[in-house]
Amino acid sequence: MRKTLMSALSGMAVAVGMTGLVATAQATTWDMPTPYPDKTFHTQNILQFSKDVEAATGGELKIKIHSAGSLFKHPEIKNAVRGGQVPIGEFFLSLLSNEHAVFGADSQPFLATNYDEAAKLWNSQRPEVAKLLDKQGLMPLFSVPWPPQGLYTNKEIKTVDDLKGIKFRAYNAMLESFANKVGAAPTQVEVPDIPQAFATGRVEAMITSPSTGANSKAWDFISHFTDIQAWVPKNIVVVSKKAFRKLDKPTQEAVLAAAAEAELRGLAMSKKETEEKIKILKDNGVIIVAPSPELMAGLKEVGKEMLVDWKQDAGAEGEAVLSHYRQ
Ligand code: PCA
C-alpha cells in the first residue's frame, strides 16, 4: 500500500513537473540590467514596466530587473545588449558621449535646462540617436529625464573660481570636461559608490539631481546644494532588435505599449520628485542656495566653450540636432 502510494505520488510529481516544463518552454524571460539602486524613481518605473509587460502578455514575456549594476556594471550595459548577452538594458544616455557627441546633447551645460526644453531637445536628438543605435542592432524603447542637475559642495560657491582644485565626482565625459574647465579634479564614480567615494575623500563635490543627492544621503558629506539647473540628462532603455524580432506580434505590441506608458509615467515621476527631494535635502540640514548671478554667468561661459567643442565633435548629426532644436 505504502509503495503504491509513493509511486502514485512520484507519478504525480512527474506530471506536475512536466506541465511546469511545458509552461516555461513557452514563456520568455528577459534579464534586464539597470545601473541605479531600487529606490531610484527610474528603477521603480522600470519595475512597473516589467509588471505591465508581464500582465499584458499573460506571462508570456517576463522581464527580470537586475538593478544597481548587479548583473553588468553601468559602463558595460550597452555593450552587453549589443553583444547579445542580455536582450534589454537601461543606461544613462550621455554615458555614450565618448562614442558619439550626439549622445551627449542632453548633458551639454545650459543647452536645455528645464523639462520643456529637455522634451524639445529629445525630439531633435531622438532620430539621430535612433540611427546610431540602429547601426549597433539596438532600438530605443523609452527615455526618461532626471530632474535638473544641481551643485553639491561642502562650502558656499559664489563664483566659478570657488570650484578650483575641488575633487569632483563625474558621471560622463562631458561632466569630466566641465570639471576640468572650471579647474576642478574629476573622478568617475557610479551612483551606488557615491557615499563611499565621499567618505574616503576620493571626491568632495558633485553635480547631479536632487534625486541622486537625496538617495545618496548627501547631507552626510556636503553642506550646500546650489540649484544651478544646469542640464536635464536622460536615461534610455534599449532592446536588441534581434531579441525583439523573436517575439510574436502581440508580444511586441505589448512591449511597445508598456514602453510608451513608462515614458509618460517616468516623466511625471521625475517632475514630482524634483521638489520632494530638494525638501528632503533641506529637512536633513543641507543649505539650499539660489546661485549668484556671478556664478551663473561663469558657468554659462563654460557651457558656451563646451558647445563649441561639442559642435565640432558632433559633426553633421550634431548640426541636425541643434538646428532642429533651435527652430
Ligand atoms: N543621477 C545620475 C545621473 C544623473 C542624475 O541625476 C548620476 O548622478 O549618476
PDB file of C-alpha atoms in Angstrom, residues 130-269:
ATOM      1  CA  ALA A 130      17.983  56.002 -33.051  1.00  0.00           C
ATOM      2  CA  LYS A 131      20.081  55.892 -36.245  1.00  0.00           C
ATOM      3  CA  LEU A 132      23.326  55.476 -34.313  1.00  0.00           C
ATOM      4  CA  LEU A 133      21.849  52.764 -32.091  1.00  0.00           C
ATOM      5  CA  ASP A 134      20.300  51.014 -35.080  1.00  0.00           C
ATOM      6  CA  LYS A 135      23.784  50.527 -36.548  1.00  0.00           C
ATOM      7  CA  GLN A 136      24.588  48.606 -33.351  1.00  0.00           C
ATOM      8  CA  GLY A 137      21.483  46.424 -33.626  1.00  0.00           C
ATOM      9  CA  LEU A 138      19.712  48.357 -30.878  1.00  0.00           C
ATOM     10  CA  MET A 139      16.322  50.032 -30.709  1.00  0.00           C
ATOM     11  CA  PRO A 140      15.328  52.696 -28.157  1.00  0.00           C
ATOM     12  CA  LEU A 141      12.187  51.768 -26.195  1.00  0.00           C
ATOM     13  CA  PHE A 142      11.782  54.770 -23.934  1.00  0.00           C
ATOM     14  CA  SER A 143      13.659  57.575 -22.320  1.00  0.00           C
ATOM     15  CA  VAL A 144      13.088  59.389 -19.020  1.00  0.00           C
ATOM     16  CA  PRO A 145      14.758  62.595 -17.816  1.00  0.00           C
ATOM     17  CA  TRP A 146      16.396  63.142 -14.440  1.00  0.00           C
ATOM     18  CA  PRO A 147      15.494  66.320 -12.550  1.00  0.00           C
ATOM     19  CA  PRO A 148      17.630  69.369 -13.430  1.00  0.00           C
ATOM     20  CA  GLN A 149      21.208  68.989 -12.218  1.00  0.00           C
ATOM     21  CA  GLY A 150      22.448  70.969  -9.204  1.00  0.00           C
ATOM     22  CA  LEU A 151      25.752  71.550  -7.461  1.00  0.00           C
ATOM     23  CA  TYR A 152      26.666  69.810  -4.173  1.00  0.00           C
ATOM     24  CA  THR A 153      29.631  71.177  -2.231  1.00  0.00           C
ATOM     25  CA  ASN A 154      30.963  71.398   1.300  1.00  0.00           C
ATOM     26  CA  LYS A 155      31.238  75.198   1.219  1.00  0.00           C
ATOM     27  CA  GLU A 156      29.354  78.067  -0.356  1.00  0.00           C
ATOM     28  CA  ILE A 157      30.211  78.546  -4.043  1.00  0.00           C
ATOM     29  CA  LYS A 158      29.878  82.181  -5.079  1.00  0.00           C
ATOM     30  CA  THR A 159      31.862  82.174  -8.306  1.00  0.00           C
ATOM     31  CA  VAL A 160      33.330  79.608 -10.681  1.00  0.00           C
ATOM     32  CA  ASP A 161      36.736  80.299  -9.110  1.00  0.00           C
ATOM     33  CA  ASP A 162      35.496  78.731  -5.856  1.00  0.00           C
ATOM     34  CA  LEU A 163      35.454  75.365  -7.660  1.00  0.00           C
ATOM     35  CA  LYS A 164      39.196  75.392  -8.352  1.00  0.00           C
ATOM     36  CA  GLY A 165      41.097  72.404  -7.012  1.00  0.00           C
ATOM     37  CA  ILE A 166      37.985  70.612  -5.716  1.00  0.00           C
ATOM     38  CA  LYS A 167      37.882  66.815  -6.181  1.00  0.00           C
ATOM     39  CA  PHE A 168      34.792  66.431  -8.307  1.00  0.00           C
ATOM     40  CA  ARG A 169      32.630  63.384  -8.913  1.00  0.00           C
ATOM     41  CA  ALA A 170      31.833  62.927 -12.639  1.00  0.00           C
ATOM     42  CA  TYR A 171      29.392  60.570 -14.377  1.00  0.00           C
ATOM     43  CA  ASN A 172      30.310  61.029 -18.039  1.00  0.00           C
ATOM     44  CA  ALA A 173      32.945  62.542 -20.324  1.00  0.00           C
ATOM     45  CA  MET A 174      31.085  65.862 -20.540  1.00  0.00           C
ATOM     46  CA  LEU A 175      30.945  66.401 -16.809  1.00  0.00           C
ATOM     47  CA  GLU A 176      34.598  65.453 -16.677  1.00  0.00           C
ATOM     48  CA  SER A 177      35.433  68.106 -19.236  1.00  0.00           C
ATOM     49  CA  PHE A 178      33.208  70.617 -17.392  1.00  0.00           C
ATOM     50  CA  ALA A 179      35.086  69.928 -14.157  1.00  0.00           C
ATOM     51  CA  ASN A 180      38.429  70.302 -15.921  1.00  0.00           C
ATOM     52  CA  LYS A 181      37.385  73.623 -17.436  1.00  0.00           C
ATOM     53  CA  VAL A 182      36.492  75.091 -14.022  1.00  0.00           C
ATOM     54  CA  GLY A 183      39.800  73.881 -12.601  1.00  0.00           C
ATOM     55  CA  ALA A 184      38.319  71.040 -10.514  1.00  0.00           C
ATOM     56  CA  ALA A 185      39.739  67.492 -10.464  1.00  0.00           C
ATOM     57  CA  PRO A 186      37.192  64.978 -11.835  1.00  0.00           C
ATOM     58  CA  THR A 187      36.866  61.268 -10.966  1.00  0.00           C
ATOM     59  CA  GLN A 188      34.237  58.919 -12.428  1.00  0.00           C
ATOM     60  CA  VAL A 189      32.033  57.403  -9.726  1.00  0.00           C
ATOM     61  CA  GLU A 190      28.837  55.385 -10.275  1.00  0.00           C
ATOM     62  CA  VAL A 191      25.771  56.211  -8.178  1.00  0.00           C
ATOM     63  CA  PRO A 192      25.936  53.136  -5.901  1.00  0.00           C
ATOM     64  CA  ASP A 193      29.521  54.136  -4.989  1.00  0.00           C
ATOM     65  CA  ILE A 194      28.854  57.830  -4.187  1.00  0.00           C
ATOM     66  CA  PRO A 195      28.656  57.593  -0.353  1.00  0.00           C
ATOM     67  CA  GLN A 196      31.864  55.562  -0.211  1.00  0.00           C
ATOM     68  CA  ALA A 197      33.702  57.934  -2.588  1.00  0.00           C
ATOM     69  CA  PHE A 198      32.829  60.913  -0.367  1.00  0.00           C
ATOM     70  CA  ALA A 199      33.510  59.041   2.870  1.00  0.00           C
ATOM     71  CA  THR A 200      37.006  58.098   1.748  1.00  0.00           C
ATOM     72  CA  GLY A 201      37.758  61.577   0.377  1.00  0.00           C
ATOM     73  CA  ARG A 202      38.083  60.481  -3.256  1.00  0.00           C
ATOM     74  CA  VAL A 203      35.596  63.238  -4.130  1.00  0.00           C
ATOM     75  CA  GLU A 204      34.269  66.287  -2.302  1.00  0.00           C
ATOM     76  CA  ALA A 205      31.706  67.789  -4.681  1.00  0.00           C
ATOM     77  CA  MET A 206      29.326  66.712  -7.429  1.00  0.00           C
ATOM     78  CA  ILE A 207      26.734  67.862  -9.931  1.00  0.00           C
ATOM     79  CA  THR A 208      23.653  65.665 -10.004  1.00  0.00           C
ATOM     80  CA  SER A 209      19.895  65.725  -9.426  1.00  0.00           C
ATOM     81  CA  PRO A 210      18.074  66.278  -6.132  1.00  0.00           C
ATOM     82  CA  SER A 211      17.047  62.605  -6.536  1.00  0.00           C
ATOM     83  CA  THR A 212      20.533  61.188  -6.576  1.00  0.00           C
ATOM     84  CA  GLY A 213      21.659  63.626  -3.878  1.00  0.00           C
ATOM     85  CA  ALA A 214      18.823  62.741  -1.514  1.00  0.00           C
ATOM     86  CA  ASN A 215      19.028  58.993  -2.231  1.00  0.00           C
ATOM     87  CA  SER A 216      22.772  59.104  -1.528  1.00  0.00           C
ATOM     88  CA  LYS A 217      22.115  60.951   1.781  1.00  0.00           C
ATOM     89  CA  ALA A 218      24.246  63.848   0.588  1.00  0.00           C
ATOM     90  CA  TRP A 219      23.839  65.571   3.987  1.00  0.00           C
ATOM     91  CA  ASP A 220      26.328  63.071   5.382  1.00  0.00           C
ATOM     92  CA  PHE A 221      29.103  64.585   3.281  1.00  0.00           C
ATOM     93  CA  ILE A 222      28.184  68.021   1.863  1.00  0.00           C
ATOM     94  CA  SER A 223      26.689  71.201   3.313  1.00  0.00           C
ATOM     95  CA  HIS A 224      25.413  73.186   0.301  1.00  0.00           C
ATOM     96  CA  PHE A 225      23.134  72.456  -2.656  1.00  0.00           C
ATOM     97  CA  THR A 226      23.264  75.240  -5.244  1.00  0.00           C
ATOM     98  CA  ASP A 227      20.273  74.982  -7.540  1.00  0.00           C
ATOM     99  CA  ILE A 228      22.026  75.787 -10.837  1.00  0.00           C
ATOM    100  CA  GLN A 229      19.660  73.661 -13.015  1.00  0.00           C
ATOM    101  CA  ALA A 230      22.459  73.208 -15.493  1.00  0.00           C
ATOM    102  CA  TRP A 231      21.024  70.457 -17.731  1.00  0.00           C
ATOM    103  CA  VAL A 232      18.364  67.734 -17.779  1.00  0.00           C
ATOM    104  CA  PRO A 233      20.006  64.440 -18.771  1.00  0.00           C
ATOM    105  CA  LYS A 234      18.129  61.241 -19.600  1.00  0.00           C
ATOM    106  CA  ASN A 235      18.203  57.523 -19.112  1.00  0.00           C
ATOM    107  CA  ILE A 236      17.314  55.331 -22.045  1.00  0.00           C
ATOM    108  CA  VAL A 237      16.007  51.777 -22.256  1.00  0.00           C
ATOM    109  CA  VAL A 238      17.146  49.912 -25.352  1.00  0.00           C
ATOM    110  CA  VAL A 239      16.294  46.482 -26.689  1.00  0.00           C
ATOM    111  CA  SER A 240      18.278  44.303 -29.051  1.00  0.00           C
ATOM    112  CA  LYS A 241      16.481  44.212 -32.399  1.00  0.00           C
ATOM    113  CA  LYS A 242      17.298  40.540 -32.717  1.00  0.00           C
ATOM    114  CA  ALA A 243      15.626  39.704 -29.393  1.00  0.00           C
ATOM    115  CA  PHE A 244      12.663  41.916 -30.227  1.00  0.00           C
ATOM    116  CA  ARG A 245      12.136  40.204 -33.591  1.00  0.00           C
ATOM    117  CA  LYS A 246      11.940  36.828 -31.850  1.00  0.00           C
ATOM    118  CA  LEU A 247       8.758  37.923 -30.048  1.00  0.00           C
ATOM    119  CA  ASP A 248       5.419  37.293 -31.696  1.00  0.00           C
ATOM    120  CA  LYS A 249       3.486  40.312 -32.936  1.00  0.00           C
ATOM    121  CA  PRO A 250       1.089  40.711 -29.976  1.00  0.00           C
ATOM    122  CA  THR A 251       4.010  40.489 -27.526  1.00  0.00           C
ATOM    123  CA  GLN A 252       5.972  43.093 -29.485  1.00  0.00           C
ATOM    124  CA  GLU A 253       2.970  45.383 -29.386  1.00  0.00           C
ATOM    125  CA  ALA A 254       2.560  44.848 -25.643  1.00  0.00           C
ATOM    126  CA  VAL A 255       6.206  45.813 -25.086  1.00  0.00           C
ATOM    127  CA  LEU A 256       5.865  48.975 -27.173  1.00  0.00           C
ATOM    128  CA  ALA A 257       2.623  49.988 -25.427  1.00  0.00           C
ATOM    129  CA  ALA A 258       4.130  49.438 -21.965  1.00  0.00           C
ATOM    130  CA  ALA A 259       7.209  51.418 -23.056  1.00  0.00           C
ATOM    131  CA  ALA A 260       5.112  54.383 -24.190  1.00  0.00           C
ATOM    132  CA  GLU A 261       3.338  54.360 -20.840  1.00  0.00           C
ATOM    133  CA  ALA A 262       6.632  54.094 -18.967  1.00  0.00           C
ATOM    134  CA  GLU A 263       7.950  57.155 -20.791  1.00  0.00           C
ATOM    135  CA  LEU A 264       4.971  59.257 -19.660  1.00  0.00           C
ATOM    136  CA  ARG A 265       4.884  57.839 -16.134  1.00  0.00           C
ATOM    137  CA  GLY A 266       8.659  58.321 -15.755  1.00  0.00           C
ATOM    138  CA  LEU A 267       8.424  61.968 -16.784  1.00  0.00           C
ATOM    139  CA  ALA A 268       5.658  62.594 -14.246  1.00  0.00           C
ATOM    140  CA  MET A 269       7.692  60.839 -11.537  1.00  0.00           C
TER     141      MET A 269
END
